XYZ file of C-alpha atoms in Angstrom:
58
model
C 173.076 -7.189 -7.653
C 172.893 -8.823 -4.354
C 170.470 -11.779 -3.615
C 168.044 -9.018 -1.282
C 167.949 -6.597 -4.269
C 166.436 -10.145 -6.505
C 164.052 -10.767 -3.822
C 163.218 -7.033 -3.506
C 162.249 -7.030 -7.065
C 160.546 -10.317 -7.149
C 158.431 -9.454 -4.395
C 157.300 -5.923 -6.104
C 153.785 -5.673 -6.496
C 153.100 -8.733 -4.087
C 153.746 -6.788 -0.970
C 150.048 -8.144 0.835
C 151.001 -11.588 -0.113
C 154.682 -11.222 1.201
C 153.317 -9.465 4.503
C 151.231 -12.993 4.873
C 153.977 -14.931 4.440
C 156.182 -13.146 7.134
C 153.426 -13.308 9.741
C 152.859 -17.058 9.078
C 156.704 -17.524 9.142
C 156.605 -15.943 12.508
C 153.791 -17.860 13.931
C 155.536 -20.783 12.704
C 158.590 -19.766 14.701
C 156.924 -18.771 18.033
C 154.989 -22.191 17.719
C 158.216 -24.188 17.490
C 159.783 -22.396 20.266
C 157.175 -22.039 22.692
C 156.747 -18.536 22.767
C 160.243 -18.230 23.888
C 161.751 -15.898 21.417
C 158.350 -13.660 20.810
C 159.539 -10.773 21.207
C 162.621 -11.199 18.827
C 160.191 -12.683 16.443
C 157.765 -9.694 16.363
C 160.810 -7.372 16.145
C 162.172 -9.108 12.971
C 158.791 -9.158 11.601
C 158.027 -5.459 11.982
C 161.583 -4.586 10.135
C 160.644 -6.599 7.756
C 157.212 -5.185 6.511
C 158.985 -1.630 7.282
C 161.825 -2.749 4.596
C 159.018 -3.596 1.967
C 156.419 -0.662 2.731
C 159.611 1.587 2.457
C 160.856 0.022 -0.574
C 157.371 0.640 -2.130
C 158.041 4.488 -2.830
C 160.769 3.961 -4.617
């Protein structure tokens, strides 16, 4: 089992809290980089949230 699979198992049932954590981490990176990479951060946040949502149905 890969690290990603283990992480998904740990987050199962806590998707809303994980989503808040993703947002908070993205805001932290935006703050530290003064918004220089905000487009890339937003894309990464969306992909992570999409991945979590896709795993809910399985």
